[in-house]
PDB file of C-alpha atoms in Angstrom:
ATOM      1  CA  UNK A   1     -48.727 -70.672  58.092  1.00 50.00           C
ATOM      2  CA  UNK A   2     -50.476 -67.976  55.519  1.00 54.00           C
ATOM      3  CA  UNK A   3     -53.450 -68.799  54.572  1.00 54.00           C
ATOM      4  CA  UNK A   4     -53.636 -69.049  50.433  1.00 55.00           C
ATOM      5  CA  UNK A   5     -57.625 -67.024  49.279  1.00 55.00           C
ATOM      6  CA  UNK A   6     -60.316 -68.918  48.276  1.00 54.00           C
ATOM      7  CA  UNK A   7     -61.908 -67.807  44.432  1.00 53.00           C
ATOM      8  CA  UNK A   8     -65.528 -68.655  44.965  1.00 60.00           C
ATOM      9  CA  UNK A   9     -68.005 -68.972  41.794  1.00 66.00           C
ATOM     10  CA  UNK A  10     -69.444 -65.638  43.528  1.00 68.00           C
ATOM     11  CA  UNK A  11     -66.264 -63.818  43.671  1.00 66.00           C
ATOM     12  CA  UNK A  12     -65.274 -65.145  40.109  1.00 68.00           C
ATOM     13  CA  UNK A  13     -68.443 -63.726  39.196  1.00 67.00           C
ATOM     14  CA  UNK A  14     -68.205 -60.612  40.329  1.00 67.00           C
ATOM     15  CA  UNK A  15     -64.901 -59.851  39.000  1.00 63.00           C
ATOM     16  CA  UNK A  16     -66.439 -61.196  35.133  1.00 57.00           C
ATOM     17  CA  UNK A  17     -68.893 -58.719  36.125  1.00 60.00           C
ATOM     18  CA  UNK A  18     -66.820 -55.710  36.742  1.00 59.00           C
ATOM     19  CA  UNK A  19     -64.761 -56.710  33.567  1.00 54.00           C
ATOM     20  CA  UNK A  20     -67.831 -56.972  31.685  1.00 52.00           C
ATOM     21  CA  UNK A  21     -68.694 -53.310  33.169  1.00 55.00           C
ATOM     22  CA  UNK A  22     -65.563 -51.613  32.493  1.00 53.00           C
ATOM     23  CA  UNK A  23     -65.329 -52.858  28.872  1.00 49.00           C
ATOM     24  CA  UNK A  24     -68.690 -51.272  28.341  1.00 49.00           C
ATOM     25  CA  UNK A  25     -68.036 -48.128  29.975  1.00 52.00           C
ATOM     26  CA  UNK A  26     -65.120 -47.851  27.761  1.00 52.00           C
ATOM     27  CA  UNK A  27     -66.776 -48.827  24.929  1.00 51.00           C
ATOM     28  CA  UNK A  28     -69.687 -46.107  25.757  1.00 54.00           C
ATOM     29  CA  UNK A  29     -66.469 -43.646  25.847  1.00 68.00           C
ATOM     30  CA  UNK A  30     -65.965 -43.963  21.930  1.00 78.00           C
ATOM     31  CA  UNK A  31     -62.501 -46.237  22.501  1.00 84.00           C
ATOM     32  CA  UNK A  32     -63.472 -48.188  19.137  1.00 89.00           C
ATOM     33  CA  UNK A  33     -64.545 -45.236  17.725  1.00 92.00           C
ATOM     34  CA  UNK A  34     -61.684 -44.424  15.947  1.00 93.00           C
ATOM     35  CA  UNK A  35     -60.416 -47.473  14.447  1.00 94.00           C
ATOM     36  CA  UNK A  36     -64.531 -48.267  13.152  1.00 95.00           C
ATOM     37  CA  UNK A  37     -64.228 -44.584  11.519  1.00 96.00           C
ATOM     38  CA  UNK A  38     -61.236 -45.660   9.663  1.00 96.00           C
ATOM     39  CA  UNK A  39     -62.597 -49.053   8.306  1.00 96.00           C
ATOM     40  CA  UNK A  40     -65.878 -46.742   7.351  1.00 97.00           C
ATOM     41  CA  UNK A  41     -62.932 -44.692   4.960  1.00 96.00           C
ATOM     42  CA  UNK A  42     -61.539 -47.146   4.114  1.00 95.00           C
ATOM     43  CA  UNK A  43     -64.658 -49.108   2.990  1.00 96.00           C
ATOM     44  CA  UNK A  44     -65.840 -45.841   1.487  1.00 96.00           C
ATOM     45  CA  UNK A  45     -62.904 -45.282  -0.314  1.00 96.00           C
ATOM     46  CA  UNK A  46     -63.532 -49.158  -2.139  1.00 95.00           C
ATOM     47  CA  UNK A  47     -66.789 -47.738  -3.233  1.00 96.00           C
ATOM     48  CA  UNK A  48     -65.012 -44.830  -5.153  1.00 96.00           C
ATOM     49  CA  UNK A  49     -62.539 -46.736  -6.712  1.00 95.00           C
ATOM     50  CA  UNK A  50     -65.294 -49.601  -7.934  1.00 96.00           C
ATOM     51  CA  UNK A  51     -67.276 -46.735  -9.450  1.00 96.00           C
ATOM     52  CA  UNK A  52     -64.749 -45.165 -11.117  1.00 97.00           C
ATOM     53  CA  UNK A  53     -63.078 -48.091 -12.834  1.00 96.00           C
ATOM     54  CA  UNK A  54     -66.303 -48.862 -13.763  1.00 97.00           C
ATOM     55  CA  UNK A  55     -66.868 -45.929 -15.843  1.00 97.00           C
ATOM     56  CA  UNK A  56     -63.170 -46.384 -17.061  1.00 97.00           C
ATOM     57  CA  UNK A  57     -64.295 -50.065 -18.589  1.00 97.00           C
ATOM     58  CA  UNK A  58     -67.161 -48.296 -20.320  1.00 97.00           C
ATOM     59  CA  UNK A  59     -64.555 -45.388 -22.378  1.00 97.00           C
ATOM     60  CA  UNK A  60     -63.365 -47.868 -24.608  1.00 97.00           C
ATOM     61  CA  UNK A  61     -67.012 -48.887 -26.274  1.00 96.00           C
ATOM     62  CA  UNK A  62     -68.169 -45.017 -26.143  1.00 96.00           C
ATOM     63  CA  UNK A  63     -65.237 -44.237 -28.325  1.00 96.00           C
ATOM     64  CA  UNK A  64     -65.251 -47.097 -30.064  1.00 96.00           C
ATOM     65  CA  UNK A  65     -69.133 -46.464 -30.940  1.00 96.00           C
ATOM     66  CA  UNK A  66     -68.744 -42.861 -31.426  1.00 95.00           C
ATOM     67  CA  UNK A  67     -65.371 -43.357 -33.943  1.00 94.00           C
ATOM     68  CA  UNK A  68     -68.074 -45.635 -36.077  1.00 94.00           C
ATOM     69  CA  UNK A  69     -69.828 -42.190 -36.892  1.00 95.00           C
ATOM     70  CA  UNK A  70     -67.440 -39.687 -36.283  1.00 93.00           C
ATOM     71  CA  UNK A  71     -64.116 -40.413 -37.224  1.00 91.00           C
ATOM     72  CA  UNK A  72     -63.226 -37.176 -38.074  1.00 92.00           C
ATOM     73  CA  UNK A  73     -63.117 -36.034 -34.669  1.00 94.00           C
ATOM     74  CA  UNK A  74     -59.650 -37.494 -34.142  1.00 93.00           C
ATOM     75  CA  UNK A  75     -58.717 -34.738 -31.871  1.00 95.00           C
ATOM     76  CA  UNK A  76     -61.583 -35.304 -28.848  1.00 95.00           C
ATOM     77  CA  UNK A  77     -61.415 -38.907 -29.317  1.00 96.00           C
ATOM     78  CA  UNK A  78     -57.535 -39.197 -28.820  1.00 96.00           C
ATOM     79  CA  UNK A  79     -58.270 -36.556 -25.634  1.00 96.00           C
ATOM     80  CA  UNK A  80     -60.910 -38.770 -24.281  1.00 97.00           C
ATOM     81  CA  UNK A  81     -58.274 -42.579 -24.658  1.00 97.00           C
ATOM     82  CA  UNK A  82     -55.476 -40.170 -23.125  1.00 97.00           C
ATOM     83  CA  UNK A  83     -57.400 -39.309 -20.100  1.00 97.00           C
ATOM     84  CA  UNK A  84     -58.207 -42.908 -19.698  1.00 97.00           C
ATOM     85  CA  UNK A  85     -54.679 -44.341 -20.012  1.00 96.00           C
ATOM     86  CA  UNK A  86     -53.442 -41.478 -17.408  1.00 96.00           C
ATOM     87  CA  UNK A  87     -56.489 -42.279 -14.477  1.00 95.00           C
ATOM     88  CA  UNK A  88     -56.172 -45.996 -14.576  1.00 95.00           C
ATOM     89  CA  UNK A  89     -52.409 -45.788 -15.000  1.00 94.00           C
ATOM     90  CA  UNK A  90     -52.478 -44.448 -10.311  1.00 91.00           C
ATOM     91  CA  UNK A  91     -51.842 -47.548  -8.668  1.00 83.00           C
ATOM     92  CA  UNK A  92     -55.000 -47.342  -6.571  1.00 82.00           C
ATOM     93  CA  UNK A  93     -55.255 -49.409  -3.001  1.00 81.00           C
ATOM     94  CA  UNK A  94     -55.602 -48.157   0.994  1.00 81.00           C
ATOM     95  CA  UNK A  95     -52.139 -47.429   0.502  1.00 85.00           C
ATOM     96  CA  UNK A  96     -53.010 -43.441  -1.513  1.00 89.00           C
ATOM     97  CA  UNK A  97     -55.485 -42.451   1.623  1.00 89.00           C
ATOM     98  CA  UNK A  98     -51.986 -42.182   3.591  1.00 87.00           C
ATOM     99  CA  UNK A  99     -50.165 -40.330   0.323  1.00 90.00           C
ATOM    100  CA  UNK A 100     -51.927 -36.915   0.152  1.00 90.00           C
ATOM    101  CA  UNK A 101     -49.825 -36.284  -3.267  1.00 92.00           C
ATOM    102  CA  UNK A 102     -50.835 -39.288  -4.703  1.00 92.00           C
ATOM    103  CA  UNK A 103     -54.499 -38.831  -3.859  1.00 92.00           C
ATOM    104  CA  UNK A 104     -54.575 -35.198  -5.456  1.00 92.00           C
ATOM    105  CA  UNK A 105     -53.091 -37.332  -8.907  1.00 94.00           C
ATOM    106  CA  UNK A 106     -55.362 -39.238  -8.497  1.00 95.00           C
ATOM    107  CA  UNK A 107     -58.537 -36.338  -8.710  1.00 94.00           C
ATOM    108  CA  UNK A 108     -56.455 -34.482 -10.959  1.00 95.00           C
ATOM    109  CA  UNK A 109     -56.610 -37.033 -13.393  1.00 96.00           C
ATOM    110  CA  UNK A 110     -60.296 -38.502 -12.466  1.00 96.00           C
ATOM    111  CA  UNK A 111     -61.317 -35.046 -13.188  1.00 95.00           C
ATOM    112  CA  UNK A 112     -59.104 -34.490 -16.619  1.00 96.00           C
ATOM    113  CA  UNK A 113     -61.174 -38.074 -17.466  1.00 97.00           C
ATOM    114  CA  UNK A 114     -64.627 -36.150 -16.949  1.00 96.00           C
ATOM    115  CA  UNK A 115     -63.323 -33.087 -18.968  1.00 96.00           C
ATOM    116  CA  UNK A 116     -62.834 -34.972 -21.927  1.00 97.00           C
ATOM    117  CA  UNK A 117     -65.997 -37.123 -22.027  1.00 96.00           C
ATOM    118  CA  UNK A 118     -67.810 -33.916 -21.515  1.00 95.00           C
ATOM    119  CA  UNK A 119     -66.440 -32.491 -24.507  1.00 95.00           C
ATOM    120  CA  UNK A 120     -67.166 -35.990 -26.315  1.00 95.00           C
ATOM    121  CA  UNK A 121     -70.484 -35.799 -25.618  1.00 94.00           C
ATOM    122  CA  UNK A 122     -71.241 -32.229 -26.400  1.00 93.00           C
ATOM    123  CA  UNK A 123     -69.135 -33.147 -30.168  1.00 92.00           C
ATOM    124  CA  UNK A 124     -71.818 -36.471 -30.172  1.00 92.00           C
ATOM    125  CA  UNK A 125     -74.824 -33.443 -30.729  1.00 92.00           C
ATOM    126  CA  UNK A 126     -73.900 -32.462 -34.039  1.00 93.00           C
ATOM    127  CA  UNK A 127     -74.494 -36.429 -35.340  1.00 95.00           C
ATOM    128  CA  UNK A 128     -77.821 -37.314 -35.425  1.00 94.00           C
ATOM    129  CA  UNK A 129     -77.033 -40.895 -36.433  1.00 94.00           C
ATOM    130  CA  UNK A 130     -74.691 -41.189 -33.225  1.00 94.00           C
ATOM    131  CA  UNK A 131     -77.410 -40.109 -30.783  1.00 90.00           C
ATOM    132  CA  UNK A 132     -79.961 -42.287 -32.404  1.00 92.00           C
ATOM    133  CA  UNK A 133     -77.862 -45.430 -32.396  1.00 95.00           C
ATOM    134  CA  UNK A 134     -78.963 -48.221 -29.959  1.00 95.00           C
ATOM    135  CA  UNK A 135     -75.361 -49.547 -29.106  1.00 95.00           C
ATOM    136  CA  UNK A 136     -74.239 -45.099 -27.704  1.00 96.00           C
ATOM    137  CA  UNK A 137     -78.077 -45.032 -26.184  1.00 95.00           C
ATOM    138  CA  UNK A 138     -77.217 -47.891 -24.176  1.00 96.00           C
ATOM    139  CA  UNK A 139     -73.455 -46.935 -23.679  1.00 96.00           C
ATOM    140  CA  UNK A 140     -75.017 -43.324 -22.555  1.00 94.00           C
ATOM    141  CA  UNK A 141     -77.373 -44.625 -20.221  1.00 95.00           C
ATOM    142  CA  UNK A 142     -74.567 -47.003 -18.238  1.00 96.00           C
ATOM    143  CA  UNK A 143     -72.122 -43.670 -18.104  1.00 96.00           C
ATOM    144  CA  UNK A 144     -75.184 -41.475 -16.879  1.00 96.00           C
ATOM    145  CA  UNK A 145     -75.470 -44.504 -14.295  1.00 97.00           C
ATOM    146  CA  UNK A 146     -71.975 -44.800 -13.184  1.00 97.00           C
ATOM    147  CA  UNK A 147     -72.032 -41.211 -12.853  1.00 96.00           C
ATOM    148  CA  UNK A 148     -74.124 -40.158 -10.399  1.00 97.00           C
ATOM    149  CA  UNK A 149     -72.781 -43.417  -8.389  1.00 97.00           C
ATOM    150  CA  UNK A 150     -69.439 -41.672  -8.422  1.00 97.00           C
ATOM    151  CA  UNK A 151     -71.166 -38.473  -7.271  1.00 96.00           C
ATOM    152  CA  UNK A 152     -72.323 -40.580  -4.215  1.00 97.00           C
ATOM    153  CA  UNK A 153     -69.484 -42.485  -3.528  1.00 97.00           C
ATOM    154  CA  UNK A 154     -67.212 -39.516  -3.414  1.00 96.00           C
ATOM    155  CA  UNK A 155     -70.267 -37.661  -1.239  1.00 96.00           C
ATOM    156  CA  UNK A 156     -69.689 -41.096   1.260  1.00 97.00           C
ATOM    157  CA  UNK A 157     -65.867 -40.941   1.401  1.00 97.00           C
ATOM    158  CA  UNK A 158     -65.928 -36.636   1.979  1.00 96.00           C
ATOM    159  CA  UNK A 159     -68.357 -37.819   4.779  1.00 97.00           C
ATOM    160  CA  UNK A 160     -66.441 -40.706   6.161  1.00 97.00           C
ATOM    161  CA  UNK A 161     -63.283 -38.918   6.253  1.00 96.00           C
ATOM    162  CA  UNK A 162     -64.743 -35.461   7.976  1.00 97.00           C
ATOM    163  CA  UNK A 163     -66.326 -37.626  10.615  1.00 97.00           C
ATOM    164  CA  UNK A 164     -63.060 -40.084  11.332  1.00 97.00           C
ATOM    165  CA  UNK A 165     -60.812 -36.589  11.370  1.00 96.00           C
ATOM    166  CA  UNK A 166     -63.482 -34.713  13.122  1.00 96.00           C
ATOM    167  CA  UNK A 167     -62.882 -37.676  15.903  1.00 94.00           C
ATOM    168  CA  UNK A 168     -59.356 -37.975  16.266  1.00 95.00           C
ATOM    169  CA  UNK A 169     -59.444 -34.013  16.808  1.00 94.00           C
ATOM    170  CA  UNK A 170     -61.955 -33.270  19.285  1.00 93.00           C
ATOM    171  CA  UNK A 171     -62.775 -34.497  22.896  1.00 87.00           C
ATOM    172  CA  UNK A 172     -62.879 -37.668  24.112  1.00 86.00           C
ATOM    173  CA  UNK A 173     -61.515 -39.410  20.585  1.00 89.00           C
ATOM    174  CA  UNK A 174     -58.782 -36.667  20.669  1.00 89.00           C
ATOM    175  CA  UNK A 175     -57.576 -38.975  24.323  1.00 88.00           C
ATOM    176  CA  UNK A 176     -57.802 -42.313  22.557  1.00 85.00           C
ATOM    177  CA  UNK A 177     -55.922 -40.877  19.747  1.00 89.00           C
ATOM    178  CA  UNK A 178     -53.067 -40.061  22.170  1.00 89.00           C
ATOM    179  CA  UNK A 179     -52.941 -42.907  23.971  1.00 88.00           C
ATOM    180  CA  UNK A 180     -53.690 -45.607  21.579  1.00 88.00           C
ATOM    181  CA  UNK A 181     -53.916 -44.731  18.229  1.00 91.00           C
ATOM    182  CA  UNK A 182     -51.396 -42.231  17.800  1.00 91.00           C
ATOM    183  CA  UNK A 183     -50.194 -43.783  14.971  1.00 93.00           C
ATOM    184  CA  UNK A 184     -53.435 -43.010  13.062  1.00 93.00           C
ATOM    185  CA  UNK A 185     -53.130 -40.195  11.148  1.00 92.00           C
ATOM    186  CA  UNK A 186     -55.092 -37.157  10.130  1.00 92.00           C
ATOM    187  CA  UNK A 187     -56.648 -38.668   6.355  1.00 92.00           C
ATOM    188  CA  UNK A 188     -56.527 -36.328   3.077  1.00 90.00           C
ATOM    189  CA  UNK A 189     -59.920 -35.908   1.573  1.00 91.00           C
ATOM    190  CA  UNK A 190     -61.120 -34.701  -1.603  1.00 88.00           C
ATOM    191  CA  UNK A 191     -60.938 -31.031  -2.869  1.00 77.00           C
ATOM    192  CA  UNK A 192     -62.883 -29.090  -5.189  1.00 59.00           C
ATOM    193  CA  UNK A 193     -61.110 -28.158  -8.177  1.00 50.00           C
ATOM    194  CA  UNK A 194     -61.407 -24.432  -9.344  1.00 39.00           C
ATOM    195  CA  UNK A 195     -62.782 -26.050 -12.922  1.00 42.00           C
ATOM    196  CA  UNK A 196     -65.147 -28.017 -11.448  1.00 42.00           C
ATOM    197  CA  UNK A 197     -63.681 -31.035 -13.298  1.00 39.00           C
ATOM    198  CA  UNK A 198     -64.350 -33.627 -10.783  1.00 41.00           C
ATOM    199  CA  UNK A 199     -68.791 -32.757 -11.929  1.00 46.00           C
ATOM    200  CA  UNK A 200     -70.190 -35.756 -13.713  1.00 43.00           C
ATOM    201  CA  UNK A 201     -70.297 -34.318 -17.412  1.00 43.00           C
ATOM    202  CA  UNK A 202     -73.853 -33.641 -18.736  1.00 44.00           C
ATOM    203  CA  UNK A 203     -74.458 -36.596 -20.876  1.00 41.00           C
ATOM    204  CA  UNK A 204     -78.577 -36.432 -21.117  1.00 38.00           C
ATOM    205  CA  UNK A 205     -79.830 -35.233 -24.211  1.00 28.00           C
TER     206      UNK A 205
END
């Protein structure tokens, strides 16, 4: 008659022990690093969007304001509404970090957006009225704001993405990504634009 083995608490904790080991030795190995890089986009990619529909809430007051005293410049103010419509027109979600065309839309026209409140605010100099009027101050001061927050949201993302790529391409991540994440791809990241479009636009005075 075989004799069935006896699972003593000391052998049950030993083998909890060894599991316990062997999960941290694989977690020491980077095997979460991978999918915590890609939540880290991901996140970072929130931030961006946030910032720049906030700046796109803020282009209908500006022109609004600025129309009040300077009607006359039909042509800049019609540039800056276009821009708008076109930016928040890209259906933005997770989904456009795995659409590389999509993404470079979306810049493009982020960056058309910035061209044309440039040029607003460089036509705003020649009314002194405009610049001295509480309601554009304030309006100026939010878009300086929201501006440099896009500057560092988009410097987060750049980072997030270079250092979740950076893993899935090099030694040990490159493993993991083989074995079991292979279905995680290489993610698109922002590119400078020859006109340097994508710059906050200069609106101190």
């Amino acid at each position: 008659m075989q004799t069935q083995p006896t699972y003593t608490p000391m052998r049950s904790m030993r083998q909890l022990i060894t599991l316990l080991m062997l999960a941290f030795l694989l977690t020491g190995c980077g095997i979460n690093n991978i999918p915590t890089y890609d939540e880290k986009v991901k996140s970072a990619w929130s931030q961006v969007e946030n910032q720049y529909q906030r700046r796109a809430d803020l282009v209908p007051n500006l022109v609004e304001t600025v129309k009040g005293f300077a009607a006359q410049e039909k042509e800049t103010l019609t540039a800056v509404i276009e821009a708008r419509s076109k930016a928040t027109s890209i259906q933005v979600d997770e989904s456009i970090l795995n659409d590389p065309q999509k993404l470079q839309q979306f810049q493009q026209a982020q960056g058309e957006l910035s061209s044309a409140l440039s040029r607003l605010m460089a036509v705003s100099e020649r009314y002194p009225d405009l610049k001295s009027n509480q309601n554009f101050l304030a309006l100026q001061s939010q878009l300086e704001g929201t501006e440099n927050r896009i500057a560092v949201a988009r410097r987060d993302f750049i980072q997030s993405v270079e250092r979740y790529n950076t893993e899935i391409r090099t030694f040990p991540g490159k493993i993991w990504h083989s074995i079991l994440y292979s279905e995680m791809e290489v993610r698109e990241n922002f590119k400078a634009t020859a006109d340097n479009a994508h710059e906050a636009p200069k609106v101190t005075f």
